PDB file of C-alpha atoms in Angstrom:
ATOM      1  CA  MET A 197     167.205 171.045 186.297  1.00 32.00           C
ATOM      2  CA  ILE A 198     164.439 169.780 188.540  1.00 32.00           C
ATOM      3  CA  GLU A 199     161.849 172.219 189.748  1.00 35.00           C
ATOM      4  CA  GLN A 200     159.101 171.399 192.199  1.00 36.00           C
ATOM      5  CA  LEU A 201     156.326 173.533 193.586  1.00 34.00           C
ATOM      6  CA  ILE A 202     154.524 172.085 196.587  1.00 33.00           C
ATOM      7  CA  SER A 203     151.792 173.623 198.711  1.00 33.00           C
ATOM      8  CA  VAL A 204     150.483 173.122 202.209  1.00 34.00           C
ATOM      9  CA  ALA A 205     148.234 175.273 204.375  1.00 35.00           C
ATOM     10  CA  ALA A 206     148.911 178.954 203.810  1.00 36.00           C
ATOM     11  CA  GLY A 207     151.289 180.594 206.267  1.00 38.00           C
ATOM     12  CA  PRO A 208     151.409 184.113 207.693  1.00 38.00           C
ATOM     13  CA  ARG A 209     152.624 187.172 205.838  1.00 45.00           C
ATOM     14  CA  ASP A 210     156.258 188.241 206.057  1.00 49.00           C
ATOM     15  CA  GLU A 211     155.647 190.923 208.679  1.00 51.00           C
ATOM     16  CA  ALA A 212     154.139 188.310 210.983  1.00 65.00           C
ATOM     17  CA  MET A 213     157.195 186.026 210.794  1.00 86.00           C
ATOM     18  CA  GLN A 214     160.254 185.911 212.998  1.00 94.00           C
ATOM     19  CA  VAL A 215     163.272 183.912 211.872  1.00 97.00           C
ATOM     20  CA  THR A 216     166.102 182.879 214.203  1.00 97.00           C
ATOM     21  CA  ALA A 217     169.127 180.827 213.206  1.00 98.00           C
ATOM     22  CA  TYR A 218     172.334 179.430 214.668  1.00 99.00           C
ATOM     23  CA  GLY A 219     175.190 177.591 213.025  1.00 99.00           C
ATOM     24  CA  THR A 220     178.665 176.208 213.462  1.00 99.00           C
ATOM     25  CA  THR A 221     181.364 174.448 211.465  1.00 99.00           C
ATOM     26  CA  ASP A 222     184.130 172.118 212.612  1.00 98.00           C
ATOM     27  CA  VAL A 223     187.122 170.522 210.897  1.00 98.00           C
ATOM     28  CA  GLY A 224     186.289 167.089 212.366  1.00 98.00           C
ATOM     29  CA  ASN A 225     188.775 164.507 213.581  1.00 98.00           C
ATOM     30  CA  LYS A 226     190.444 163.399 210.344  1.00 95.00           C
ATOM     31  CA  ARG A 227     190.782 166.374 207.989  1.00 93.00           C
ATOM     32  CA  LYS A 228     193.706 168.803 208.096  1.00 92.00           C
ATOM     33  CA  ARG A 229     191.632 171.811 207.079  1.00 93.00           C
ATOM     34  CA  ASN A 230     188.006 172.839 206.960  1.00 96.00           C
ATOM     35  CA  GLU A 231     186.631 173.199 203.421  1.00 97.00           C
ATOM     36  CA  ASP A 232     183.040 173.740 204.589  1.00 98.00           C
ATOM     37  CA  ALA A 233     181.439 177.171 204.837  1.00 98.00           C
ATOM     38  CA  TYR A 234     178.060 178.507 205.878  1.00 99.00           C
ATOM     39  CA  LEU A 235     176.021 181.686 205.875  1.00 99.00           C
ATOM     40  CA  ILE A 236     173.363 182.963 208.262  1.00 98.00           C
ATOM     41  CA  ASP A 237     171.834 186.263 207.162  1.00 97.00           C
ATOM     42  CA  GLU A 238     168.684 186.864 209.179  1.00 93.00           C
ATOM     43  CA  GLN A 239     168.089 190.219 207.491  1.00 93.00           C
ATOM     44  CA  LEU A 240     168.079 188.635 204.024  1.00 95.00           C
ATOM     45  CA  ARG A 241     166.521 185.495 205.495  1.00 96.00           C
ATOM     46  CA  LEU A 242     169.139 183.558 203.602  1.00 98.00           C
ATOM     47  CA  PHE A 243     170.887 180.433 204.883  1.00 99.00           C
ATOM     48  CA  VAL A 244     173.535 178.463 202.990  1.00 99.00           C
ATOM     49  CA  VAL A 245     175.796 175.468 203.597  1.00 99.00           C
ATOM     50  CA  CYS A 246     178.641 174.589 201.214  1.00 99.00           C
ATOM     51  CA  ASP A 247     181.068 171.677 201.300  1.00 98.00           C
ATOM     52  CA  GLY A 248     184.196 172.246 199.212  1.00 97.00           C
ATOM     53  CA  MET A 249     185.050 169.195 197.166  1.00 89.00           C
ATOM     54  CA  GLY A 250     187.606 167.103 199.028  1.00 59.00           C
ATOM     55  CA  GLY A 251     190.686 166.196 197.050  1.00 56.00           C
ATOM     56  CA  HIS A 252     190.217 169.130 194.693  1.00 63.00           C
ATOM     57  CA  ALA A 253     192.214 172.327 194.641  1.00 71.00           C
ATOM     58  CA  ALA A 254     190.903 175.178 196.758  1.00 92.00           C
ATOM     59  CA  GLY A 255     187.711 173.518 197.966  1.00 95.00           C
ATOM     60  CA  ASP A 256     187.561 176.025 200.801  1.00 96.00           C
ATOM     61  CA  VAL A 257     187.798 178.910 198.318  1.00 96.00           C
ATOM     62  CA  ALA A 258     184.995 177.442 196.202  1.00 97.00           C
ATOM     63  CA  ALA A 259     182.749 177.092 199.255  1.00 98.00           C
ATOM     64  CA  GLN A 260     183.367 180.604 200.568  1.00 98.00           C
ATOM     65  CA  LYS A 261     183.129 182.293 197.165  1.00 98.00           C
ATOM     66  CA  THR A 262     179.904 180.442 196.378  1.00 98.00           C
ATOM     67  CA  ILE A 263     178.362 181.833 199.545  1.00 98.00           C
ATOM     68  CA  GLU A 264     179.572 185.347 198.758  1.00 98.00           C
ATOM     69  CA  PHE A 265     178.294 185.274 195.175  1.00 98.00           C
ATOM     70  CA  MET A 266     174.949 183.763 196.179  1.00 98.00           C
ATOM     71  CA  ALA A 267     174.383 186.301 198.954  1.00 98.00           C
ATOM     72  CA  ASP A 268     175.200 189.195 196.616  1.00 98.00           C
ATOM     73  CA  LEU A 269     172.775 187.939 193.973  1.00 97.00           C
ATOM     74  CA  ILE A 270     169.939 187.341 196.436  1.00 97.00           C
ATOM     75  CA  ARG A 271     170.562 190.793 197.915  1.00 96.00           C
ATOM     76  CA  GLN A 272     170.387 192.366 194.453  1.00 96.00           C
ATOM     77  CA  ASN A 273     167.115 190.550 193.749  1.00 94.00           C
ATOM     78  CA  LYS A 274     165.518 190.964 197.172  1.00 91.00           C
ATOM     79  CA  SER A 275     162.968 193.521 195.952  1.00 91.00           C
ATOM     80  CA  ALA A 276     162.007 191.319 193.015  1.00 92.00           C
ATOM     81  CA  LEU A 277     161.614 188.339 195.334  1.00 91.00           C
ATOM     82  CA  CYS A 278     159.381 190.312 197.694  1.00 87.00           C
ATOM     83  CA  ASP A 279     157.320 191.752 194.814  1.00 88.00           C
ATOM     84  CA  ALA A 280     156.776 188.254 193.429  1.00 88.00           C
ATOM     85  CA  GLN A 281     154.736 187.313 196.516  1.00 84.00           C
ATOM     86  CA  SER A 282     151.758 189.356 195.326  1.00 81.00           C
ATOM     87  CA  SER A 283     152.072 188.324 191.679  1.00 83.00           C
ATOM     88  CA  PRO A 284     149.599 185.798 190.192  1.00 82.00           C
ATOM     89  CA  ASP A 285     152.555 183.688 189.083  1.00 86.00           C
ATOM     90  CA  GLY A 286     154.615 184.549 192.148  1.00 84.00           C
ATOM     91  CA  GLU A 287     155.659 180.990 192.967  1.00 87.00           C
ATOM     92  CA  SER A 288     157.194 180.381 189.556  1.00 89.00           C
ATOM     93  CA  LYS A 289     158.886 183.809 189.653  1.00 92.00           C
ATOM     94  CA  ILE A 290     160.513 183.091 193.026  1.00 93.00           C
ATOM     95  CA  ALA A 291     161.685 179.683 191.799  1.00 92.00           C
ATOM     96  CA  GLU A 292     163.100 181.225 188.628  1.00 94.00           C
ATOM     97  CA  LEU A 293     164.931 183.990 190.523  1.00 95.00           C
ATOM     98  CA  VAL A 294     166.536 181.441 192.852  1.00 96.00           C
ATOM     99  CA  LYS A 295     167.475 179.199 189.934  1.00 96.00           C
ATOM    100  CA  THR A 296     169.010 182.117 188.019  1.00 96.00           C
ATOM    101  CA  ALA A 297     171.055 183.204 191.045  1.00 97.00           C
ATOM    102  CA  THR A 298     172.381 179.657 191.398  1.00 97.00           C
ATOM    103  CA  VAL A 299     173.313 179.378 187.718  1.00 96.00           C
ATOM    104  CA  GLN A 300     175.077 182.756 187.853  1.00 97.00           C
ATOM    105  CA  THR A 301     176.949 181.691 190.988  1.00 97.00           C
ATOM    106  CA  GLY A 302     178.140 178.543 189.229  1.00 97.00           C
ATOM    107  CA  HIS A 303     179.292 180.629 186.283  1.00 96.00           C
ATOM    108  CA  HIS A 304     181.242 182.958 188.606  1.00 96.00           C
ATOM    109  CA  ILE A 305     183.003 179.992 190.242  1.00 96.00           C
ATOM    110  CA  CYS A 306     183.993 178.558 186.849  1.00 95.00           C
ATOM    111  CA  GLU A 307     185.302 181.960 185.757  1.00 95.00           C
ATOM    112  CA  LEU A 308     187.322 182.271 188.961  1.00 94.00           C
ATOM    113  CA  ALA A 309     188.824 178.817 188.463  1.00 92.00           C
ATOM    114  CA  SER A 310     189.730 179.648 184.862  1.00 93.00           C
ATOM    115  CA  ALA A 311     191.392 182.925 185.833  1.00 94.00           C
ATOM    116  CA  HIS A 312     193.595 181.480 188.583  1.00 92.00           C
ATOM    117  CA  ALA A 313     195.702 178.366 188.017  1.00 91.00           C
ATOM    118  CA  GLU A 314     195.750 177.584 191.727  1.00 91.00           C
ATOM    119  CA  TYR A 315     191.935 177.330 191.697  1.00 92.00           C
ATOM    120  CA  ALA A 316     191.684 174.977 188.710  1.00 90.00           C
ATOM    121  CA  GLY A 317     189.344 172.081 189.458  1.00 89.00           C
ATOM    122  CA  MET A 318     187.803 173.621 192.565  1.00 94.00           C
ATOM    123  CA  GLY A 319     184.183 172.819 193.347  1.00 95.00           C
ATOM    124  CA  THR A 320     181.606 172.702 196.093  1.00 97.00           C
ATOM    125  CA  THR A 321     178.171 171.532 197.062  1.00 98.00           C
ATOM    126  CA  MET A 322     175.563 174.168 197.891  1.00 99.00           C
ATOM    127  CA  THR A 323     172.301 173.908 199.785  1.00 99.00           C
ATOM    128  CA  MET A 324     170.426 177.173 200.216  1.00 99.00           C
ATOM    129  CA  LEU A 325     167.235 178.213 201.988  1.00 99.00           C
ATOM    130  CA  SER A 326     165.691 181.615 201.284  1.00 97.00           C
ATOM    131  CA  ILE A 327     162.578 182.624 203.225  1.00 96.00           C
ATOM    132  CA  VAL A 328     160.470 185.086 201.242  1.00 93.00           C
ATOM    133  CA  GLY A 329     157.318 186.137 203.070  1.00 91.00           C
ATOM    134  CA  ASN A 330     155.500 182.919 203.884  1.00 92.00           C
ATOM    135  CA  LYS A 331     157.429 180.937 201.281  1.00 93.00           C
ATOM    136  CA  GLY A 332     160.592 178.930 201.540  1.00 96.00           C
ATOM    137  CA  ALA A 333     162.790 178.509 198.467  1.00 97.00           C
ATOM    138  CA  MET A 334     165.510 175.865 198.253  1.00 98.00           C
ATOM    139  CA  SER A 335     168.300 175.638 195.727  1.00 98.00           C
ATOM    140  CA  HIS A 336     170.459 172.543 195.965  1.00 98.00           C
ATOM    141  CA  ILE A 337     173.472 170.943 194.287  1.00 98.00           C
ATOM    142  CA  GLY A 338     175.452 168.045 195.771  1.00 96.00           C
ATOM    143  CA  ASP A 339     175.020 166.050 198.956  1.00 96.00           C
ATOM    144  CA  SER A 340     174.669 168.681 201.645  1.00 98.00           C
ATOM    145  CA  ARG A 341     171.103 168.525 202.923  1.00 98.00           C
ATOM    146  CA  LEU A 342     168.033 170.534 203.886  1.00 99.00           C
ATOM    147  CA  TYR A 343     165.549 169.074 206.368  1.00 98.00           C
ATOM    148  CA  LEU A 344     162.202 170.416 207.566  1.00 99.00           C
ATOM    149  CA  LEU A 345     160.869 169.564 211.020  1.00 98.00           C
ATOM    150  CA  ARG A 346     157.138 170.286 211.240  1.00 98.00           C
ATOM    151  CA  SER A 347     154.832 168.989 213.987  1.00 94.00           C
ATOM    152  CA  ASP A 348     157.443 166.400 214.991  1.00 93.00           C
ATOM    153  CA  ASN A 349     157.631 165.096 211.413  1.00 96.00           C
ATOM    154  CA  LEU A 350     161.083 165.304 209.825  1.00 97.00           C
ATOM    155  CA  LYS A 351     161.352 165.444 206.031  1.00 97.00           C
ATOM    156  CA  GLN A 352     164.455 165.653 203.888  1.00 97.00           C
ATOM    157  CA  LEU A 353     163.658 168.300 201.268  1.00 98.00           C
ATOM    158  CA  SER A 354     166.852 167.885 199.245  1.00 98.00           C
ATOM    159  CA  THR A 355     167.970 164.902 197.184  1.00 94.00           C
ATOM    160  CA  ASP A 356     171.574 163.717 197.385  1.00 94.00           C
ATOM    161  CA  HIS A 357     173.311 164.103 194.025  1.00 92.00           C
ATOM    162  CA  THR A 358     175.525 161.052 194.422  1.00 84.00           C
ATOM    163  CA  LEU A 359     176.289 158.054 192.250  1.00 81.00           C
ATOM    164  CA  ALA A 360     174.815 155.742 194.890  1.00 73.00           C
ATOM    165  CA  ASN A 361     171.511 157.612 194.841  1.00 69.00           C
ATOM    166  CA  ASP A 362     171.396 157.589 191.038  1.00 69.00           C
ATOM    167  CA  LEU A 363     172.073 153.846 190.934  1.00 77.00           C
ATOM    168  CA  LEU A 364     169.347 153.236 193.519  1.00 67.00           C
ATOM    169  CA  HIS A 365     166.773 155.216 191.537  1.00 69.00           C
ATOM    170  CA  CYS A 366     167.755 153.383 188.340  1.00 76.00           C
ATOM    171  CA  GLY A 367     167.191 150.042 190.051  1.00 69.00           C
ATOM    172  CA  ILE A 368     170.826 148.980 189.750  1.00 77.00           C
ATOM    173  CA  LEU A 369     171.290 149.026 193.534  1.00 66.00           C
ATOM    174  CA  THR A 370     168.843 147.424 195.952  1.00 62.00           C
ATOM    175  CA  ASN A 371     168.036 149.172 199.237  1.00 61.00           C
ATOM    176  CA  ASN A 372     170.409 146.806 201.043  1.00 63.00           C
ATOM    177  CA  ASP A 373     173.191 147.418 198.512  1.00 57.00           C
ATOM    178  CA  PHE A 374     172.586 151.149 198.770  1.00 55.00           C
ATOM    179  CA  GLU A 375     173.223 151.176 202.516  1.00 62.00           C
ATOM    180  CA  ILE A 376     176.719 149.726 202.113  1.00 58.00           C
ATOM    181  CA  SER A 377     177.603 151.296 198.759  1.00 60.00           C
ATOM    182  CA  CYS A 378     181.031 152.863 198.303  1.00 67.00           C
ATOM    183  CA  PHE A 379     179.462 155.422 195.941  1.00 63.00           C
ATOM    184  CA  HIS A 380     177.720 157.523 198.607  1.00 64.00           C
ATOM    185  CA  HIS A 381     180.334 160.258 198.457  1.00 75.00           C
ATOM    186  CA  MET A 382     180.842 160.319 194.687  1.00 84.00           C
ATOM    187  CA  LEU A 383     179.086 163.503 193.590  1.00 90.00           C
ATOM    188  CA  THR A 384     177.224 163.638 190.283  1.00 90.00           C
ATOM    189  CA  ARG A 385     176.609 167.391 190.537  1.00 94.00           C
ATOM    190  CA  ALA A 386     178.607 170.244 192.048  1.00 96.00           C
ATOM    191  CA  ILE A 387     179.182 173.941 191.558  1.00 97.00           C
ATOM    192  CA  GLY A 388     182.390 174.309 189.539  1.00 93.00           C
ATOM    193  CA  ARG A 389     181.982 170.908 187.915  1.00 87.00           C
ATOM    194  CA  ASP A 390     180.239 172.240 184.801  1.00 85.00           C
ATOM    195  CA  GLU A 391     179.831 175.701 183.298  1.00 86.00           C
ATOM    196  CA  ILE A 392     176.035 175.335 183.385  1.00 86.00           C
ATOM    197  CA  VAL A 393     174.824 174.399 186.857  1.00 89.00           C
ATOM    198  CA  GLU A 394     172.048 171.827 187.111  1.00 93.00           C
ATOM    199  CA  CYS A 395     170.288 172.530 190.401  1.00 97.00           C
ATOM    200  CA  ASP A 396     167.167 171.333 192.185  1.00 97.00           C
ATOM    201  CA  THR A 397     164.745 174.034 193.286  1.00 97.00           C
ATOM    202  CA  LEU A 398     161.849 173.590 195.653  1.00 97.00           C
ATOM    203  CA  LEU A 399     159.229 176.109 196.775  1.00 96.00           C
ATOM    204  CA  PHE A 400     157.006 175.499 199.784  1.00 96.00           C
ATOM    205  CA  ASP A 401     154.895 177.305 202.366  1.00 95.00           C
ATOM    206  CA  VAL A 402     156.512 178.120 205.701  1.00 97.00           C
ATOM    207  CA  LEU A 403     154.468 177.784 208.888  1.00 97.00           C
ATOM    208  CA  PRO A 404     155.023 179.050 212.451  1.00 97.00           C
ATOM    209  CA  GLU A 405     157.210 176.675 214.499  1.00 97.00           C
ATOM    210  CA  ASP A 406     158.841 175.154 211.427  1.00 98.00           C
ATOM    211  CA  ARG A 407     162.466 174.239 211.995  1.00 98.00           C
ATOM    212  CA  PHE A 408     165.012 173.717 209.252  1.00 99.00           C
ATOM    213  CA  LEU A 409     168.364 171.943 209.327  1.00 99.00           C
ATOM    214  CA  LEU A 410     171.019 172.624 206.700  1.00 99.00           C
ATOM    215  CA  CYS A 411     174.117 170.461 207.010  1.00 99.00           C
ATOM    216  CA  SER A 412     177.105 169.010 205.207  1.00 98.00           C
ATOM    217  CA  ASP A 413     177.568 165.268 204.832  1.00 96.00           C
ATOM    218  CA  GLY A 414     180.081 165.340 207.670  1.00 97.00           C
ATOM    219  CA  LEU A 415     177.036 165.329 209.940  1.00 98.00           C
ATOM    220  CA  THR A 416     174.731 162.921 208.125  1.00 95.00           C
ATOM    221  CA  ARG A 417     177.326 160.186 207.667  1.00 92.00           C
ATOM    222  CA  HIS A 418     177.313 159.864 211.483  1.00 94.00           C
ATOM    223  CA  VAL A 419     173.907 161.205 212.580  1.00 94.00           C
ATOM    224  CA  GLY A 420     171.432 160.130 209.950  1.00 76.00           C
ATOM    225  CA  THR A 421     168.326 158.510 211.369  1.00 83.00           C
ATOM    226  CA  SER A 422     165.092 160.501 211.335  1.00 89.00           C
ATOM    227  CA  ALA A 423     164.264 159.613 214.929  1.00 93.00           C
ATOM    228  CA  GLU A 424     167.620 160.792 216.232  1.00 94.00           C
ATOM    229  CA  LEU A 425     167.625 164.040 214.259  1.00 96.00           C
ATOM    230  CA  THR A 426     164.017 164.744 215.231  1.00 96.00           C
ATOM    231  CA  GLY A 427     164.816 164.360 218.907  1.00 95.00           C
ATOM    232  CA  LEU A 428     167.778 166.714 218.696  1.00 96.00           C
ATOM    233  CA  LEU A 429     166.011 169.335 216.560  1.00 97.00           C
ATOM    234  CA  ARG A 430     163.029 169.464 218.942  1.00 96.00           C
ATOM    235  CA  ARG A 431     165.153 170.745 221.820  1.00 96.00           C
ATOM    236  CA  PRO A 432     163.958 174.117 223.133  1.00 95.00           C
ATOM    237  CA  ASP A 433     167.422 175.712 223.284  1.00 97.00           C
ATOM    238  CA  LEU A 434     167.940 176.373 219.580  1.00 98.00           C
ATOM    239  CA  ALA A 435     171.369 177.931 220.102  1.00 98.00           C
ATOM    240  CA  SER A 436     172.805 174.725 221.555  1.00 98.00           C
ATOM    241  CA  ILE A 437     171.641 172.385 218.787  1.00 98.00           C
ATOM    242  CA  PRO A 438     174.435 172.987 216.211  1.00 98.00           C
ATOM    243  CA  GLU A 439     177.226 172.355 218.725  1.00 98.00           C
ATOM    244  CA  GLU A 440     175.441 169.280 220.087  1.00 98.00           C
ATOM    245  CA  LEU A 441     175.144 167.808 216.601  1.00 98.00           C
ATOM    246  CA  VAL A 442     178.802 168.518 215.805  1.00 98.00           C
ATOM    247  CA  THR A 443     179.921 166.994 219.102  1.00 98.00           C
ATOM    248  CA  LEU A 444     177.888 163.858 218.400  1.00 98.00           C
ATOM    249  CA  ALA A 445     179.321 163.502 214.884  1.00 98.00           C
ATOM    250  CA  ASN A 446     182.870 163.896 216.196  1.00 98.00           C
ATOM    251  CA  HIS A 447     182.202 161.381 218.959  1.00 98.00           C
ATOM    252  CA  ARG A 448     181.218 158.872 216.274  1.00 97.00           C
ATOM    253  CA  GLY A 449     184.355 159.406 214.221  1.00 97.00           C
ATOM    254  CA  GLY A 450     184.305 162.898 212.747  1.00 97.00           C
ATOM    255  CA  LEU A 451     185.546 161.578 209.413  1.00 95.00           C
ATOM    256  CA  ASP A 452     184.850 164.809 207.542  1.00 95.00           C
ATOM    257  CA  ASN A 453     184.291 168.521 208.111  1.00 97.00           C
ATOM    258  CA  ILE A 454     180.958 169.100 209.861  1.00 98.00           C
ATOM    259  CA  THR A 455     178.675 172.086 209.315  1.00 99.00           C
ATOM    260  CA  VAL A 456     175.247 172.658 210.836  1.00 99.00           C
ATOM    261  CA  VAL A 457     172.743 175.519 210.517  1.00 99.00           C
ATOM    262  CA  VAL A 458     169.415 175.417 212.363  1.00 99.00           C
ATOM    263  CA  VAL A 459     166.593 177.834 211.499  1.00 99.00           C
ATOM    264  CA  HIS A 460     163.423 178.406 213.549  1.00 98.00           C
ATOM    265  CA  VAL A 461     160.362 180.287 212.279  1.00 98.00           C
ATOM    266  CA  THR A 462     157.843 181.754 214.719  1.00 96.00           C
ATOM    267  CA  ALA A 463     154.770 183.965 214.458  1.00 91.00           C
ATOM    268  CA  ASP A 464     155.335 187.537 215.620  1.00 80.00           C
ATOM    269  CA  ASP A 465     152.980 188.198 218.528  1.00 67.00           C
TER     270      ASP A 465
END
């Protein structure tokens, strides 16, 4: 488990924040069914993208059930999350609550797979953003991604849990080898893979005009450069961005299911 707490300039309180989000999912050009799933819950301020593991049984079930379990657990802990904002150790409490919800979700998926033979071996990635007051909390497993666009600077907040990424960080692959590696889509972590989920959590301040992108790898394998994503995410019509990104990915091959969620935070005048 990797936990990070990072700070920037303090943002506004929860009551001064407005959060708007749009999303879409598409089967792509090559797959027979869509095993991606996503959640937009503006009331909970919870946003999730899951990519069911291709080639495994019931990947679509794993993705949808992961979203349902995660939403239920965040809903049950919403008061505790809000109360943590005013606590002296609030940041660590929020991170711990998000981590616990993720671990419990992973346990539920494993139990479901054990109870139903047709679900044996199912798994999914999960990338989640929860906005709590002026804080953003990420929980992440797999190779779906979370990006933050702030003041025209795009930053990938998640780390891909793939064999290629692990080999790069170990020094076994060079940067050039990494770009052409066949291990980009070999996951080293996933919900349903192990009984105990190993997730990355990240806590950060949220500022007015921040934009977030959550997406499955069906997008980033075709639309991956920072400059290109920045240009698309800056567009004023937020509602059109998910469909534009999906269309672009399909135009470039659409080799996998494609899911996009875009979140925009503004100050409440």
